[in-house]
PDB file of C-alpha atoms in Angstrom:
ATOM      1  CA  UNK A   1      -9.462  20.419 -11.760  1.00 66.00           C
ATOM      2  CA  UNK A   2      -6.911  23.011 -10.423  1.00 69.00           C
ATOM      3  CA  UNK A   3      -4.575  22.241  -7.459  1.00 82.00           C
ATOM      4  CA  UNK A   4      -1.685  23.813  -6.150  1.00 87.00           C
ATOM      5  CA  UNK A   5       2.227  22.586  -6.640  1.00 90.00           C
ATOM      6  CA  UNK A   6       2.005  20.880  -2.953  1.00 91.00           C
ATOM      7  CA  UNK A   7      -1.180  19.393  -3.475  1.00 93.00           C
ATOM      8  CA  UNK A   8      -0.516  17.698  -6.877  1.00 94.00           C
ATOM      9  CA  UNK A   9       2.975  16.658  -5.489  1.00 95.00           C
ATOM     10  CA  UNK A  10       0.957  15.111  -2.596  1.00 95.00           C
ATOM     11  CA  UNK A  11      -1.575  13.229  -4.719  1.00 96.00           C
ATOM     12  CA  UNK A  12       0.965  12.245  -7.373  1.00 97.00           C
ATOM     13  CA  UNK A  13       3.077  10.411  -4.683  1.00 97.00           C
ATOM     14  CA  UNK A  14       0.177   8.705  -2.608  1.00 97.00           C
ATOM     15  CA  UNK A  15      -1.123   7.456  -6.064  1.00 97.00           C
ATOM     16  CA  UNK A  16       2.291   6.432  -7.296  1.00 97.00           C
ATOM     17  CA  UNK A  17       2.890   4.648  -3.854  1.00 97.00           C
ATOM     18  CA  UNK A  18      -0.607   2.761  -4.389  1.00 97.00           C
ATOM     19  CA  UNK A  19       0.183   1.544  -7.698  1.00 96.00           C
ATOM     20  CA  UNK A  20       3.820   0.192  -6.085  1.00 97.00           C
ATOM     21  CA  UNK A  21       1.805  -1.277  -2.944  1.00 95.00           C
ATOM     22  CA  UNK A  22      -0.603  -2.812  -5.647  1.00 92.00           C
ATOM     23  CA  UNK A  23       2.426  -4.523  -7.393  1.00 94.00           C
ATOM     24  CA  UNK A  24       4.116  -5.573  -4.341  1.00 92.00           C
ATOM     25  CA  UNK A  25       1.215  -7.581  -2.884  1.00 86.00           C
ATOM     26  CA  UNK A  26       0.487  -9.051  -6.444  1.00 85.00           C
ATOM     27  CA  UNK A  27       4.051 -10.406  -6.029  1.00 87.00           C
ATOM     28  CA  UNK A  28       3.408 -12.121  -2.570  1.00 79.00           C
ATOM     29  CA  UNK A  29       0.932 -14.405  -4.145  1.00 71.00           C
ATOM     30  CA  UNK A  30       3.771 -15.659  -6.501  1.00 75.00           C
ATOM     31  CA  UNK A  31       5.118 -18.997  -5.854  1.00 68.00           C
ATOM     32  CA  UNK A  32       8.887 -19.336  -5.028  1.00 71.00           C
ATOM     33  CA  UNK A  33      10.450 -22.608  -4.193  1.00 70.00           C
ATOM     34  CA  UNK A  34       9.994 -22.058  -0.615  1.00 76.00           C
ATOM     35  CA  UNK A  35       6.602 -22.230   1.477  1.00 81.00           C
ATOM     36  CA  UNK A  36       5.319 -18.916   2.458  1.00 82.00           C
ATOM     37  CA  UNK A  37       1.997 -17.774   3.994  1.00 84.00           C
ATOM     38  CA  UNK A  38       1.873 -15.328   1.414  1.00 80.00           C
ATOM     39  CA  UNK A  39       1.066 -17.926  -1.281  1.00 81.00           C
ATOM     40  CA  UNK A  40      -2.390 -18.490   0.427  1.00 86.00           C
ATOM     41  CA  UNK A  41      -3.425 -15.816   2.797  1.00 77.00           C
ATOM     42  CA  UNK A  42      -5.210 -13.325  -0.082  1.00 75.00           C
ATOM     43  CA  UNK A  43      -6.832 -16.566  -1.207  1.00 87.00           C
ATOM     44  CA  UNK A  44     -10.668 -15.602  -0.412  1.00 91.00           C
ATOM     45  CA  UNK A  45     -12.881 -18.330   0.939  1.00 92.00           C
ATOM     46  CA  UNK A  46     -16.694 -18.026   0.919  1.00 88.00           C
ATOM     47  CA  UNK A  47     -17.293 -17.474   4.786  1.00 88.00           C
ATOM     48  CA  UNK A  48     -20.920 -16.985   5.608  1.00 86.00           C
ATOM     49  CA  UNK A  49     -21.706 -15.909   1.874  1.00 87.00           C
ATOM     50  CA  UNK A  50     -18.933 -13.442   2.000  1.00 90.00           C
ATOM     51  CA  UNK A  51     -15.605 -13.969   0.011  1.00 92.00           C
ATOM     52  CA  UNK A  52     -12.972 -13.409   2.843  1.00 91.00           C
ATOM     53  CA  UNK A  53      -9.351 -13.463   2.882  1.00 91.00           C
ATOM     54  CA  UNK A  54      -7.964 -16.875   4.348  1.00 91.00           C
ATOM     55  CA  UNK A  55      -5.898 -15.165   6.489  1.00 90.00           C
ATOM     56  CA  UNK A  56      -8.940 -13.739   8.230  1.00 92.00           C
ATOM     57  CA  UNK A  57     -10.575 -17.186   8.865  1.00 93.00           C
ATOM     58  CA  UNK A  58      -7.358 -19.236   9.672  1.00 93.00           C
ATOM     59  CA  UNK A  59      -3.878 -19.350  11.300  1.00 93.00           C
ATOM     60  CA  UNK A  60      -1.465 -20.152   8.548  1.00 93.00           C
ATOM     61  CA  UNK A  61       2.133 -21.090   9.268  1.00 92.00           C
ATOM     62  CA  UNK A  62       5.306 -22.929   7.511  1.00 90.00           C
ATOM     63  CA  UNK A  63       6.494 -25.072  10.042  1.00 90.00           C
ATOM     64  CA  UNK A  64       8.693 -26.641   7.435  1.00 87.00           C
ATOM     65  CA  UNK A  65      10.667 -24.900   4.271  1.00 84.00           C
ATOM     66  CA  UNK A  66       8.592 -27.089   1.733  1.00 87.00           C
ATOM     67  CA  UNK A  67       5.323 -27.020   3.796  1.00 91.00           C
ATOM     68  CA  UNK A  68       2.123 -24.616   4.730  1.00 93.00           C
ATOM     69  CA  UNK A  69      -0.247 -25.603   7.474  1.00 95.00           C
ATOM     70  CA  UNK A  70      -3.521 -24.048   7.719  1.00 94.00           C
ATOM     71  CA  UNK A  71      -5.474 -24.152  11.098  1.00 95.00           C
ATOM     72  CA  UNK A  72      -9.077 -22.584  10.416  1.00 94.00           C
ATOM     73  CA  UNK A  73     -10.652 -20.651  13.497  1.00 94.00           C
ATOM     74  CA  UNK A  74     -13.986 -22.429  12.706  1.00 91.00           C
ATOM     75  CA  UNK A  75     -13.893 -26.150  11.602  1.00 89.00           C
ATOM     76  CA  UNK A  76     -16.917 -25.993   9.770  1.00 89.00           C
ATOM     77  CA  UNK A  77     -15.191 -24.003   6.911  1.00 92.00           C
ATOM     78  CA  UNK A  78     -12.489 -26.629   6.565  1.00 92.00           C
ATOM     79  CA  UNK A  79     -13.918 -27.925   3.232  1.00 92.00           C
ATOM     80  CA  UNK A  80     -14.533 -24.205   1.811  1.00 92.00           C
ATOM     81  CA  UNK A  81     -10.881 -23.156   2.399  1.00 92.00           C
ATOM     82  CA  UNK A  82      -9.857 -26.787   0.336  1.00 93.00           C
ATOM     83  CA  UNK A  83     -12.148 -25.537  -2.494  1.00 91.00           C
ATOM     84  CA  UNK A  84     -10.727 -22.083  -2.542  1.00 91.00           C
ATOM     85  CA  UNK A  85      -7.355 -22.953  -2.765  1.00 90.00           C
ATOM     86  CA  UNK A  86      -8.018 -25.377  -5.287  1.00 89.00           C
ATOM     87  CA  UNK A  87      -9.863 -22.845  -7.265  1.00 87.00           C
ATOM     88  CA  UNK A  88      -6.880 -20.466  -6.771  1.00 82.00           C
ATOM     89  CA  UNK A  89      -4.083 -20.068  -9.516  1.00 72.00           C
ATOM     90  CA  UNK A  90      -1.352 -20.837  -6.839  1.00 72.00           C
ATOM     91  CA  UNK A  91      -1.350 -24.380  -8.283  1.00 76.00           C
ATOM     92  CA  UNK A  92      -1.140 -25.898  -4.500  1.00 83.00           C
ATOM     93  CA  UNK A  93      -2.545 -29.246  -3.726  1.00 88.00           C
ATOM     94  CA  UNK A  94      -4.228 -29.072  -0.270  1.00 93.00           C
ATOM     95  CA  UNK A  95      -4.421 -32.415   2.088  1.00 92.00           C
ATOM     96  CA  UNK A  96      -6.776 -32.287   5.205  1.00 92.00           C
ATOM     97  CA  UNK A  97      -6.998 -34.572   8.122  1.00 92.00           C
ATOM     98  CA  UNK A  98     -10.216 -33.157   9.260  1.00 89.00           C
ATOM     99  CA  UNK A  99      -8.818 -30.502  11.459  1.00 91.00           C
ATOM    100  CA  UNK A 100      -5.970 -28.899   9.516  1.00 93.00           C
ATOM    101  CA  UNK A 101      -4.822 -28.308   5.947  1.00 94.00           C
ATOM    102  CA  UNK A 102      -1.256 -29.010   4.991  1.00 95.00           C
ATOM    103  CA  UNK A 103      -0.224 -28.176   1.633  1.00 92.00           C
ATOM    104  CA  UNK A 104       3.541 -29.320   0.224  1.00 90.00           C
ATOM    105  CA  UNK A 105       5.154 -26.865  -1.793  1.00 84.00           C
ATOM    106  CA  UNK A 106       6.830 -28.838  -4.420  1.00 80.00           C
ATOM    107  CA  UNK A 107      10.091 -27.338  -5.834  1.00 80.00           C
ATOM    108  CA  UNK A 108       9.787 -25.390  -8.915  1.00 79.00           C
ATOM    109  CA  UNK A 109      10.352 -27.020 -12.339  1.00 83.00           C
ATOM    110  CA  UNK A 110      12.813 -24.735 -14.559  1.00 86.00           C
ATOM    111  CA  UNK A 111       9.797 -24.226 -16.750  1.00 87.00           C
ATOM    112  CA  UNK A 112       7.641 -23.101 -14.048  1.00 82.00           C
ATOM    113  CA  UNK A 113      10.359 -20.654 -12.855  1.00 86.00           C
ATOM    114  CA  UNK A 114      10.383 -18.934 -16.346  1.00 89.00           C
ATOM    115  CA  UNK A 115       6.642 -18.648 -16.301  1.00 87.00           C
ATOM    116  CA  UNK A 116       6.651 -16.959 -12.910  1.00 86.00           C
ATOM    117  CA  UNK A 117       9.554 -14.389 -14.071  1.00 91.00           C
ATOM    118  CA  UNK A 118       7.378 -13.793 -17.054  1.00 92.00           C
ATOM    119  CA  UNK A 119       4.364 -13.003 -15.033  1.00 90.00           C
ATOM    120  CA  UNK A 120       6.496 -10.784 -12.671  1.00 93.00           C
ATOM    121  CA  UNK A 121       7.712  -8.874 -15.969  1.00 94.00           C
ATOM    122  CA  UNK A 122       3.952  -8.306 -16.974  1.00 94.00           C
ATOM    123  CA  UNK A 123       2.838  -7.333 -13.311  1.00 93.00           C
ATOM    124  CA  UNK A 124       6.005  -4.731 -13.060  1.00 97.00           C
ATOM    125  CA  UNK A 125       5.221  -3.557 -16.786  1.00 97.00           C
ATOM    126  CA  UNK A 126       1.356  -2.800 -15.559  1.00 96.00           C
ATOM    127  CA  UNK A 127       2.686  -1.024 -12.290  1.00 97.00           C
ATOM    128  CA  UNK A 128       4.839   1.120 -14.419  1.00 98.00           C
ATOM    129  CA  UNK A 129       2.132   1.872 -16.763  1.00 97.00           C
ATOM    130  CA  UNK A 130      -0.021   3.094 -13.643  1.00 97.00           C
ATOM    131  CA  UNK A 131       3.066   4.975 -12.564  1.00 98.00           C
ATOM    132  CA  UNK A 132       3.268   7.064 -15.789  1.00 98.00           C
ATOM    133  CA  UNK A 133      -0.694   7.410 -16.137  1.00 97.00           C
ATOM    134  CA  UNK A 134      -0.408   9.089 -12.297  1.00 97.00           C
ATOM    135  CA  UNK A 135       2.538  11.231 -13.936  1.00 98.00           C
ATOM    136  CA  UNK A 136       0.302  12.225 -17.100  1.00 97.00           C
ATOM    137  CA  UNK A 137      -2.619  13.162 -14.663  1.00 96.00           C
ATOM    138  CA  UNK A 138      -0.356  15.304 -12.508  1.00 96.00           C
ATOM    139  CA  UNK A 139       1.323  16.956 -15.673  1.00 96.00           C
ATOM    140  CA  UNK A 140      -2.407  17.836 -16.928  1.00 96.00           C
ATOM    141  CA  UNK A 141      -3.452  19.147 -13.674  1.00 94.00           C
ATOM    142  CA  UNK A 142      -0.283  21.362 -13.322  1.00 94.00           C
ATOM    143  CA  UNK A 143      -1.162  22.856 -16.998  1.00 95.00           C
ATOM    144  CA  UNK A 144      -4.519  23.346 -15.898  1.00 93.00           C
ATOM    145  CA  UNK A 145      -3.173  25.289 -12.656  1.00 92.00           C
ATOM    146  CA  UNK A 146      -0.926  27.049 -14.711  1.00 92.00           C
ATOM    147  CA  UNK A 147      -3.623  28.270 -17.421  1.00 93.00           C
ATOM    148  CA  UNK A 148      -5.709  29.580 -14.452  1.00 92.00           C
ATOM    149  CA  UNK A 149      -2.962  31.608 -13.128  1.00 91.00           C
ATOM    150  CA  UNK A 150      -2.585  29.338  -9.970  1.00 88.00           C
ATOM    151  CA  UNK A 151       1.176  29.023 -10.785  1.00 91.00           C
ATOM    152  CA  UNK A 152       3.810  30.450 -13.125  1.00 92.00           C
ATOM    153  CA  UNK A 153       5.125  29.120 -16.134  1.00 93.00           C
ATOM    154  CA  UNK A 154       8.802  28.457 -14.316  1.00 94.00           C
ATOM    155  CA  UNK A 155       6.393  26.794 -11.259  1.00 93.00           C
ATOM    156  CA  UNK A 156       4.887  24.780 -13.956  1.00 93.00           C
ATOM    157  CA  UNK A 157       8.368  23.770 -15.175  1.00 96.00           C
ATOM    158  CA  UNK A 158       9.781  23.027 -11.802  1.00 95.00           C
ATOM    159  CA  UNK A 159       6.660  20.967 -11.001  1.00 95.00           C
ATOM    160  CA  UNK A 160       6.993  18.921 -13.869  1.00 96.00           C
ATOM    161  CA  UNK A 161      10.524  18.081 -13.137  1.00 97.00           C
ATOM    162  CA  UNK A 162       9.617  16.925  -9.544  1.00 97.00           C
ATOM    163  CA  UNK A 163       6.726  14.700 -10.939  1.00 97.00           C
ATOM    164  CA  UNK A 164       9.161  13.314 -13.232  1.00 97.00           C
ATOM    165  CA  UNK A 165      11.591  12.454 -10.245  1.00 97.00           C
ATOM    166  CA  UNK A 166       8.760  10.841  -8.581  1.00 97.00           C
ATOM    167  CA  UNK A 167       7.914   8.860 -11.489  1.00 98.00           C
ATOM    168  CA  UNK A 168      11.918   7.396 -11.709  1.00 98.00           C
ATOM    169  CA  UNK A 169      11.611   6.732  -7.903  1.00 98.00           C
ATOM    170  CA  UNK A 170       8.674   4.732  -7.957  1.00 98.00           C
ATOM    171  CA  UNK A 171       9.439   3.061 -11.281  1.00 98.00           C
ATOM    172  CA  UNK A 172      12.639   2.178  -9.735  1.00 97.00           C
ATOM    173  CA  UNK A 173      11.188   0.661  -6.726  1.00 97.00           C
ATOM    174  CA  UNK A 174       8.945  -1.419  -8.809  1.00 97.00           C
ATOM    175  CA  UNK A 175      12.093  -2.469 -10.870  1.00 97.00           C
ATOM    176  CA  UNK A 176      13.844  -3.484  -7.502  1.00 97.00           C
ATOM    177  CA  UNK A 177      10.904  -5.548  -6.056  1.00 95.00           C
ATOM    178  CA  UNK A 178      10.796  -7.410  -9.551  1.00 96.00           C
ATOM    179  CA  UNK A 179      14.345  -7.994  -9.349  1.00 95.00           C
ATOM    180  CA  UNK A 180      14.136  -9.335  -5.938  1.00 92.00           C
ATOM    181  CA  UNK A 181      11.373 -11.585  -6.714  1.00 91.00           C
ATOM    182  CA  UNK A 182      12.790 -13.100  -9.750  1.00 91.00           C
ATOM    183  CA  UNK A 183      15.995 -13.808  -7.781  1.00 89.00           C
ATOM    184  CA  UNK A 184      13.977 -15.856  -5.189  1.00 83.00           C
ATOM    185  CA  UNK A 185      12.384 -17.699  -7.941  1.00 84.00           C
ATOM    186  CA  UNK A 186      15.238 -18.739  -9.742  1.00 83.00           C
ATOM    187  CA  UNK A 187      17.171 -19.699  -6.543  1.00 76.00           C
ATOM    188  CA  UNK A 188      14.381 -20.696  -4.718  1.00 62.00           C
TER     189      UNK A 188
END
């Protein structure tokens, strides 16, 4: 489909932003050595037959650096929350007193920290590939637009340069987020 330069740039930036956001969200679920609601808030709980993010059915807090407390809005789903946390890949052991759930977040072992940084690297590479795929799509669309005389050859070259700038910008964001999370994990 042919588009003009502005449409292509806007679409490209939106899609690169989305890929970066998906990456950021995947990092929030990764454990550092400290308790954080982000470790469990996206765990999906079976709530009246529908998988619902934990943060929508419970209050999640971290009263201490090594502890998460989950207070369900509806006591009836306490066991469903426990099952969902146990089934998640967070590697956390929930304890309940019948009213609320406490999770002690043990410090990460050196081996676990290495595993986590490897996962971050994998997630980051997936995000960079997604960004490069957006670049490829943008360049294809631009070439189609140039063939259909919606832009000149010079415009096409300028647009490809701008798309490359966006690619560098979003790959840089991904690299920054990855580096910050790795630092958190190694120091946490």
